Amino acid sequence: IDLIELTAIKLIENSSKLMNANIPEPKLSSLNKILTKVAYFMQSKNILNISLSELQTLVKEVFSDLSYKDIDYIINVTSEVFFDISINEKILSTYSFKHRRYHEYFLYKYLKECFYDDPFILRELGLLVNRDFILKIFLLQELKENIKENNLLKSMLLRFFEAYLGEEYIGGYQNNY
């Protein structure tokens, strides 16, 4: 996840169009809000693609005071960096993350903010069946960060979560933290 984070940050910082978007400063944080909302929406609906109208609605929910022109500009420049676009004659454009890891990274960022207040979010989003995401992204990254920050409470909660998952679920998962 560290490599994906560095890549995402560099892609945003190196995109002059993204940095010129009419969104609140810091732009990196604002774009993260939009992309985490998109990743959460896609996971909650269990979909890999999102329509243009849904994307416009999500951007409008995050920044309600933007004009339609600003929303479309943000979608266009964000799609150049993070989304593949497919155009169908019957429907408007549909967007999907260029790589699964981008989706997982922004979903992880969303979960990082709400997991400790609502741990059932993992079940609600159907993520418990995704062992790779839970073990190699979510648990690994959260344990690493919380141990580094000496946050004992969150570290213990994550260890209890590991115990809840059980040996059969974890089976062979090695964690250096």
Coordinates of C-alpha atoms in Angstrom, one line a residue:
I1 CA 0.0 0.0 0.0
D2 CA 3.0 2.3 0.6
L3 CA 4.0 2.0 -3.0
I4 CA 0.5 2.7 -4.2
E5 CA 0.2 5.7 -1.9
L6 CA 3.5 7.2 -3.2
T7 CA 2.4 6.5 -6.8
A8 CA -1.0 8.2 -6.2
I9 CA 0.6 11.2 -4.6
K10 CA 3.1 11.6 -7.4
L11 CA 0.5 11.2 -10.1
I12 CA -1.6 13.9 -8.5
E13 CA 1.3 16.3 -7.8
N14 CA 2.7 15.8 -11.3
S15 CA -0.6 16.5 -13.0
S16 CA -0.8 20.2 -13.6
K17 CA -4.4 19.9 -14.6
L18 CA -5.3 18.2 -11.3
M19 CA -3.4 20.9 -9.4
N20 CA -5.4 23.6 -11.3
A21 CA -8.8 22.1 -10.4
N22 CA -11.2 24.4 -8.6
I23 CA -11.2 22.5 -5.3
P24 CA -10.2 23.6 -1.8
E25 CA -6.6 23.5 -0.7
P26 CA -4.8 21.3 0.0
K27 CA -5.7 19.8 -3.4
L28 CA -4.2 16.4 -2.6
S29 CA -6.5 16.0 0.4
S30 CA -9.5 17.2 -1.6
L31 CA -8.9 14.7 -4.4
N32 CA -8.4 12.0 -1.8
K33 CA -11.9 12.8 -0.4
I34 CA -13.4 12.4 -3.8
L35 CA -11.6 9.2 -4.7
T36 CA -12.2 7.6 -1.3
K37 CA -15.9 8.4 -1.7
V38 CA -15.9 6.8 -5.2
A39 CA -14.1 3.7 -3.9
Y40 CA -16.6 3.3 -1.0
F41 CA -19.6 3.8 -3.3
M42 CA -18.3 1.2 -5.8
Q43 CA -17.6 -1.3 -2.9
S44 CA -21.0 -0.7 -1.3
K45 CA -22.8 -1.3 -4.5
N46 CA -20.4 -4.2 -5.4
I47 CA -19.6 -2.8 -8.8
L48 CA -16.5 -2.3 -10.8
N49 CA -17.8 0.6 -13.0
I50 CA -19.5 3.8 -12.1
S51 CA -21.5 5.9 -14.5
L52 CA -20.8 9.6 -15.2
S53 CA -24.0 10.7 -13.5
E54 CA -23.1 8.8 -10.3
L55 CA -19.6 10.2 -10.4
Q56 CA -21.0 13.7 -10.8
T57 CA -23.3 13.1 -7.8
L58 CA -20.5 11.9 -5.6
V59 CA -18.3 14.9 -6.4
K60 CA -21.2 17.2 -5.7
E61 CA -21.8 15.5 -2.4
V62 CA -18.2 16.0 -1.4
F63 CA -18.0 19.7 -2.6
S64 CA -21.5 21.0 -2.9
D65 CA -20.6 24.5 -3.9
L66 CA -18.8 23.5 -7.1
S67 CA -20.4 24.5 -10.5
Y68 CA -21.3 21.8 -13.1
K69 CA -18.3 23.0 -15.1
D70 CA -15.9 22.5 -12.2
I71 CA -17.4 19.0 -11.5
D72 CA -16.9 17.9 -15.1
Y73 CA -13.4 19.4 -15.1
I74 CA -12.5 17.4 -12.0
I75 CA -13.9 14.2 -13.4
N76 CA -12.1 14.7 -16.7
V77 CA -8.7 15.3 -15.2
T78 CA -9.1 12.7 -12.5
S79 CA -10.1 10.1 -15.1
E80 CA -6.9 10.8 -17.1
V81 CA -4.9 9.7 -14.0
F82 CA -6.9 7.1 -12.2
F83 CA -9.8 5.8 -14.4
D84 CA -10.4 3.9 -17.6
I85 CA -13.4 5.2 -19.5
S86 CA -15.7 3.1 -21.7
I87 CA -18.2 4.9 -23.9
N88 CA -21.4 3.2 -24.9
E89 CA -23.9 4.6 -27.3
K90 CA -26.9 3.7 -25.1
I91 CA -25.4 4.9 -21.8
L92 CA -23.1 7.7 -20.9
S93 CA -19.5 7.0 -20.1
T94 CA -18.6 4.5 -17.4
Y95 CA -15.5 4.8 -15.3
S96 CA -13.4 2.1 -13.6
F97 CA -10.2 2.4 -11.7
K98 CA -7.2 1.7 -14.0
H99 CA -5.8 -0.8 -11.5
R100 CA -7.4 -2.8 -8.8
R101 CA -4.8 -1.5 -6.3
Y102 CA -6.0 2.1 -6.8
H103 CA -9.5 1.0 -5.8
E104 CA -8.1 -0.9 -2.8
Y105 CA -5.9 2.0 -1.8
F106 CA -8.7 4.6 -1.7
L107 CA -11.1 2.1 -0.1
Y108 CA -8.4 1.5 2.6
K109 CA -8.2 5.2 3.1
Y110 CA -12.0 5.3 3.7
L111 CA -12.0 2.3 6.0
K112 CA -9.1 3.8 8.0
E113 CA -11.3 6.7 8.9
C114 CA -14.4 4.8 10.0
F115 CA -13.3 1.3 11.1
Y116 CA -12.6 2.1 14.7
D117 CA -16.0 3.8 15.1
D118 CA -17.8 1.1 13.2
P119 CA -15.9 -2.2 12.8
F120 CA -19.0 -3.8 11.2
I121 CA -18.3 -1.7 8.1
L122 CA -16.1 -4.6 6.8
R123 CA -19.0 -7.0 7.0
E124 CA -21.4 -4.4 5.5
L125 CA -19.2 -3.9 2.5
G126 CA -18.7 -7.6 2.0
L127 CA -14.9 -7.3 2.5
L128 CA -14.5 -10.2 4.9
V129 CA -14.5 -12.6 2.0
N130 CA -11.6 -10.7 0.4
R131 CA -8.7 -12.3 2.4
D132 CA -6.1 -10.6 0.3
F133 CA -7.5 -7.1 1.1
I134 CA -8.1 -7.8 4.8
L135 CA -4.8 -9.5 5.6
K136 CA -2.3 -7.9 3.2
I137 CA -3.7 -4.4 3.0
F138 CA -6.0 -3.5 5.8
L139 CA -4.5 -5.4 8.8
L140 CA -0.9 -5.1 7.7
Q141 CA -1.0 -1.4 7.1
E142 CA -3.1 -0.5 10.1
L143 CA -0.9 -2.6 12.5
K144 CA 2.2 -1.1 11.0
E145 CA 1.0 2.5 11.3
N146 CA -0.5 2.1 14.8
I147 CA 2.6 0.3 16.2
K148 CA 4.8 3.0 14.6
E149 CA 2.6 5.7 16.3
N150 CA 2.5 3.7 19.6
N151 CA -1.2 3.6 19.6
L152 CA -1.8 0.7 21.9
L153 CA -5.6 0.9 21.9
K154 CA -5.9 0.6 18.1
S155 CA -3.2 -2.1 18.0
M156 CA -5.0 -4.2 20.6
L157 CA -8.3 -3.8 18.7
L158 CA -6.6 -5.0 15.5
R159 CA -5.1 -8.0 17.4
F160 CA -8.6 -8.8 18.7
F161 CA -9.9 -8.6 15.2
E162 CA -7.2 -11.0 14.1
A163 CA -8.3 -13.4 16.8
Y164 CA -11.9 -13.0 15.7
L165 CA -11.0 -13.9 12.2
G166 CA -9.5 -17.1 13.5
E167 CA -6.6 -19.4 12.5
E168 CA -8.5 -20.9 9.6
Y169 CA -9.0 -17.5 8.0
I170 CA -5.5 -16.2 8.7
G171 CA -3.9 -19.6 7.7
G172 CA -0.2 -18.9 6.8
Y173 CA -0.5 -15.1 6.9
Q174 CA 2.8 -13.8 8.3
N175 CA 2.8 -10.4 10.0
N176 CA 6.0 -8.7 11.1
Y177 CA 4.1 -6.3 13.3

